[in-house]
Amino acid sequence: MTNPLVPPAGPRRVLALAQLANSVGDGAYYVTSALYFTHVVGLAPARVGLGLTLAWAVGSLVGVPLGRLADRRGPRGTAVLLALATGLAVASFLVVRGFVPFVAAACAYAAAQSGLAAARQALLAGLVPAGERTGLLAHLQSTLNAGLAVGAGLGGLALHAGTRAAYLGVFALDAASFLLCAALLLRLPSPPAAGVTRRHGTGVLRDRPYVLVTLLNTVLLLRMPLLSLGVPLWITERTSAPAWLVSALFVLNTVVVMVFQVRTARGVTGLASATRAIRRSGLVMLASCAVFALSSGAPPWIAAGILVAGAVLQVVAEMQQSAGSWQLGLDLAPADRVGEYQGFFGTGVTVARTMGPLVLTALLVGWGTPGWLLLGVLMLGASYGTGPAARWAATRTADGDTGRGRARGRDSGTAVVAENRPVTQPSKARLPAT
């Protein structure tokens, strides 16, 4: 049986080890950073939120040019440099003492993370055959969840200690994890740079079909802040379920993804199977939203059971959507511009995490049950719209900017872009990846 955490030996396993290295550090960082900046550095929570919003806005803007750099200069060298840059940015948090230095360090961190995600995707595309990429991405997603869980446990120890030294130790650990990630990436063979020529500044934005696929995927990615913000607010504001259930549902999600993501992604090998998986995810997500809505007004333990059922449906939808979107994001990109296109595709995560809190708070806390149903219908519509958008992207006219060669998807007669594809994955941080 395939181990969900251990890909076959060779480049795949090295990519997984690199993912594991920096996800442990990130897990510790995620659970301690907010308290560090507020309790140790002394920043107001509102200023921390503003700084992080600005930082991820910058990160979403630089992902495309840094991905383009990976295409031109080679994905391995670019990924190594950006992993080192991320580690340096995390280390700079150790000396932050005010708001402006905090924003500068956060912007450097977000920019390096966004670029690293795009470069890793381009590196994966250069090392792994097209039909095997989604399976490897599933391995990396499982590895990511395992690393985040271990890191969160280490971060919990620092929170329990509550000392400045404990917090600084977490940041030092995260910085070191990116140095280890860079060292591991150096062990990989170096795919040749795509050697793309300079194009118009808008680049991928001129590829309207791919932009549409990315937009629809961004809607589906509202599931990310749903688990971290929407469901916790719903539990505490609209149900009688115990507050500790928030943590239990998060653990449930992490464990299920770690164990079952590889199995879920096994059947996704081309355009047709990817769009089918995404359509199924929309149906399951609608069911999940309807079940979550039923928890309002129920007695505490009945509400808790309903919420667990909704969370199970939600994680099933998440795994299906992840597998389908990984396949589409890579296969619909021209082979000589994978880094640039993945830099753009990855902005969906940033946009969903930035806009998601506003949307989910208004729908779920403000509207209650109708809000849940509207959210489910919105996701169902986006999932069913992805199929036609992906087929448009796969068959678009070669215009010199978006795709000049075509190849057949393994499970479909629909054409997908595959010009100059080498014969020989990323990260979740998210990336799915970092």
PDB file of C-alpha atoms in Angstrom, residues 55-172:
ATOM      1  CA  ALA A  55       2.183  41.867   3.443  1.00  0.00           C
ATOM      2  CA  TRP A  56       0.044  39.256   1.726  1.00  0.00           C
ATOM      3  CA  ALA A  57      -1.206  41.838  -0.741  1.00  0.00           C
ATOM      4  CA  VAL A  58       2.434  42.416  -1.691  1.00  0.00           C
ATOM      5  CA  GLY A  59       2.989  38.674  -1.829  1.00  0.00           C
ATOM      6  CA  SER A  60       0.118  38.212  -4.261  1.00  0.00           C
ATOM      7  CA  LEU A  61       1.590  40.878  -6.565  1.00  0.00           C
ATOM      8  CA  VAL A  62       5.140  39.521  -6.708  1.00  0.00           C
ATOM      9  CA  GLY A  63       4.244  35.851  -7.198  1.00  0.00           C
ATOM     10  CA  VAL A  64       3.987  36.231 -10.978  1.00  0.00           C
ATOM     11  CA  PRO A  65       7.303  38.054 -11.574  1.00  0.00           C
ATOM     12  CA  LEU A  66       9.152  35.699  -9.237  1.00  0.00           C
ATOM     13  CA  GLY A  67       7.578  32.731 -11.010  1.00  0.00           C
ATOM     14  CA  ARG A  68       8.686  34.242 -14.310  1.00  0.00           C
ATOM     15  CA  LEU A  69      12.205  34.481 -12.869  1.00  0.00           C
ATOM     16  CA  ALA A  70      12.094  30.732 -12.149  1.00  0.00           C
ATOM     17  CA  ASP A  71      11.122  30.099 -15.779  1.00  0.00           C
ATOM     18  CA  ARG A  72      13.985  32.217 -17.094  1.00  0.00           C
ATOM     19  CA  ARG A  73      16.792  31.362 -14.672  1.00  0.00           C
ATOM     20  CA  GLY A  74      15.870  27.825 -13.675  1.00  0.00           C
ATOM     21  CA  PRO A  75      13.428  26.674 -10.981  1.00  0.00           C
ATOM     22  CA  ARG A  76      15.883  24.901  -8.681  1.00  0.00           C
ATOM     23  CA  GLY A  77      18.259  27.819  -8.193  1.00  0.00           C
ATOM     24  CA  THR A  78      15.352  30.243  -7.822  1.00  0.00           C
ATOM     25  CA  ALA A  79      13.629  27.997  -5.272  1.00  0.00           C
ATOM     26  CA  VAL A  80      16.832  27.673  -3.241  1.00  0.00           C
ATOM     27  CA  LEU A  81      17.380  31.446  -3.189  1.00  0.00           C
ATOM     28  CA  LEU A  82      13.772  32.108  -2.207  1.00  0.00           C
ATOM     29  CA  ALA A  83      13.908  29.495   0.568  1.00  0.00           C
ATOM     30  CA  LEU A  84      16.997  31.283   1.924  1.00  0.00           C
ATOM     31  CA  ALA A  85      15.208  34.626   1.576  1.00  0.00           C
ATOM     32  CA  THR A  86      12.210  33.281   3.502  1.00  0.00           C
ATOM     33  CA  GLY A  87      14.466  32.060   6.294  1.00  0.00           C
ATOM     34  CA  LEU A  88      16.171  35.455   6.437  1.00  0.00           C
ATOM     35  CA  ALA A  89      12.800  37.211   6.576  1.00  0.00           C
ATOM     36  CA  VAL A  90      11.667  35.006   9.475  1.00  0.00           C
ATOM     37  CA  ALA A  91      14.967  35.649  11.267  1.00  0.00           C
ATOM     38  CA  SER A  92      14.399  39.400  10.894  1.00  0.00           C
ATOM     39  CA  PHE A  93      11.299  39.071  13.089  1.00  0.00           C
ATOM     40  CA  LEU A  94      13.699  38.364  15.952  1.00  0.00           C
ATOM     41  CA  VAL A  95      14.860  41.977  15.935  1.00  0.00           C
ATOM     42  CA  VAL A  96      11.552  43.703  15.058  1.00  0.00           C
ATOM     43  CA  ARG A  97      10.629  46.304  17.673  1.00  0.00           C
ATOM     44  CA  GLY A  98       8.079  48.545  15.943  1.00  0.00           C
ATOM     45  CA  PHE A  99       5.261  48.688  13.402  1.00  0.00           C
ATOM     46  CA  VAL A 100       7.227  49.857  10.348  1.00  0.00           C
ATOM     47  CA  PRO A 101       9.997  47.223  10.715  1.00  0.00           C
ATOM     48  CA  PHE A 102       7.265  44.633  11.295  1.00  0.00           C
ATOM     49  CA  VAL A 103       5.498  45.550   8.046  1.00  0.00           C
ATOM     50  CA  ALA A 104       8.807  45.507   6.135  1.00  0.00           C
ATOM     51  CA  ALA A 105       9.729  42.074   7.506  1.00  0.00           C
ATOM     52  CA  ALA A 106       6.224  40.713   6.904  1.00  0.00           C
ATOM     53  CA  CYS A 107       6.263  41.949   3.298  1.00  0.00           C
ATOM     54  CA  ALA A 108       9.642  40.292   2.703  1.00  0.00           C
ATOM     55  CA  TYR A 109       8.325  37.067   4.245  1.00  0.00           C
ATOM     56  CA  ALA A 110       5.120  37.037   2.174  1.00  0.00           C
ATOM     57  CA  ALA A 111       6.936  37.904  -1.055  1.00  0.00           C
ATOM     58  CA  ALA A 112       9.524  35.172  -0.580  1.00  0.00           C
ATOM     59  CA  GLN A 113       6.851  32.618   0.354  1.00  0.00           C
ATOM     60  CA  SER A 114       4.747  33.427  -2.719  1.00  0.00           C
ATOM     61  CA  GLY A 115       7.739  33.213  -5.028  1.00  0.00           C
ATOM     62  CA  LEU A 116       8.937  29.992  -3.398  1.00  0.00           C
ATOM     63  CA  ALA A 117       5.564  28.350  -4.000  1.00  0.00           C
ATOM     64  CA  ALA A 118       5.663  29.233  -7.706  1.00  0.00           C
ATOM     65  CA  ALA A 119       9.290  28.157  -8.111  1.00  0.00           C
ATOM     66  CA  ARG A 120       8.630  24.827  -6.391  1.00  0.00           C
ATOM     67  CA  GLN A 121       5.725  24.146  -8.723  1.00  0.00           C
ATOM     68  CA  ALA A 122       7.924  24.880 -11.726  1.00  0.00           C
ATOM     69  CA  LEU A 123      10.619  22.617 -10.263  1.00  0.00           C
ATOM     70  CA  LEU A 124       8.115  19.828  -9.770  1.00  0.00           C
ATOM     71  CA  ALA A 125       6.850  20.227 -13.349  1.00  0.00           C
ATOM     72  CA  GLY A 126      10.412  19.911 -14.625  1.00  0.00           C
ATOM     73  CA  LEU A 127      11.188  16.761 -12.639  1.00  0.00           C
ATOM     74  CA  VAL A 128       7.953  14.762 -12.630  1.00  0.00           C
ATOM     75  CA  PRO A 129       5.946  13.494 -15.632  1.00  0.00           C
ATOM     76  CA  ALA A 130       2.604  15.223 -16.155  1.00  0.00           C
ATOM     77  CA  GLY A 131       0.451  12.221 -15.206  1.00  0.00           C
ATOM     78  CA  GLU A 132       2.205  11.765 -11.855  1.00  0.00           C
ATOM     79  CA  ARG A 133       2.211  15.341 -10.553  1.00  0.00           C
ATOM     80  CA  THR A 134      -1.157  15.359  -8.821  1.00  0.00           C
ATOM     81  CA  GLY A 135      -0.259  12.155  -6.958  1.00  0.00           C
ATOM     82  CA  LEU A 136       2.960  13.728  -5.731  1.00  0.00           C
ATOM     83  CA  LEU A 137       1.152  16.925  -4.744  1.00  0.00           C
ATOM     84  CA  ALA A 138      -1.162  14.752  -2.662  1.00  0.00           C
ATOM     85  CA  HIS A 139       1.881  13.223  -0.936  1.00  0.00           C
ATOM     86  CA  LEU A 140       3.190  16.718  -0.273  1.00  0.00           C
ATOM     87  CA  GLN A 141      -0.159  17.833   1.117  1.00  0.00           C
ATOM     88  CA  SER A 142      -0.140  14.903   3.531  1.00  0.00           C
ATOM     89  CA  THR A 143       3.445  15.690   4.474  1.00  0.00           C
ATOM     90  CA  LEU A 144       2.519  19.320   4.989  1.00  0.00           C
ATOM     91  CA  ASN A 145      -0.276  18.438   7.403  1.00  0.00           C
ATOM     92  CA  ALA A 146       1.993  16.109   9.354  1.00  0.00           C
ATOM     93  CA  GLY A 147       4.663  18.801   9.619  1.00  0.00           C
ATOM     94  CA  LEU A 148       2.165  21.475  10.638  1.00  0.00           C
ATOM     95  CA  ALA A 149       0.804  19.192  13.359  1.00  0.00           C
ATOM     96  CA  VAL A 150       4.279  18.548  14.776  1.00  0.00           C
ATOM     97  CA  GLY A 151       5.140  22.236  14.537  1.00  0.00           C
ATOM     98  CA  ALA A 152       1.888  23.265  16.216  1.00  0.00           C
ATOM     99  CA  GLY A 153       2.761  20.956  19.093  1.00  0.00           C
ATOM    100  CA  LEU A 154       6.165  22.601  19.461  1.00  0.00           C
ATOM    101  CA  GLY A 155       4.519  26.007  19.277  1.00  0.00           C
ATOM    102  CA  GLY A 156       2.126  24.904  22.005  1.00  0.00           C
ATOM    103  CA  LEU A 157       5.096  24.244  24.276  1.00  0.00           C
ATOM    104  CA  ALA A 158       6.317  27.778  23.643  1.00  0.00           C
ATOM    105  CA  LEU A 159       2.852  29.161  24.428  1.00  0.00           C
ATOM    106  CA  HIS A 160       2.802  27.169  27.651  1.00  0.00           C
ATOM    107  CA  ALA A 161       6.196  28.589  28.653  1.00  0.00           C
ATOM    108  CA  GLY A 162       5.038  32.081  27.697  1.00  0.00           C
ATOM    109  CA  THR A 163       8.540  33.576  27.828  1.00  0.00           C
ATOM    110  CA  ARG A 164      10.274  35.803  25.322  1.00  0.00           C
ATOM    111  CA  ALA A 165      13.015  33.210  24.886  1.00  0.00           C
ATOM    112  CA  ALA A 166      10.439  30.523  24.029  1.00  0.00           C
ATOM    113  CA  TYR A 167       8.854  32.708  21.355  1.00  0.00           C
ATOM    114  CA  LEU A 168      12.248  33.619  19.896  1.00  0.00           C
ATOM    115  CA  GLY A 169      13.113  29.921  19.812  1.00  0.00           C
ATOM    116  CA  VAL A 170      10.075  29.299  17.611  1.00  0.00           C
ATOM    117  CA  PHE A 171      11.140  31.972  15.126  1.00  0.00           C
ATOM    118  CA  ALA A 172      14.688  30.613  15.102  1.00  0.00           C
TER     119      ALA A 172
END
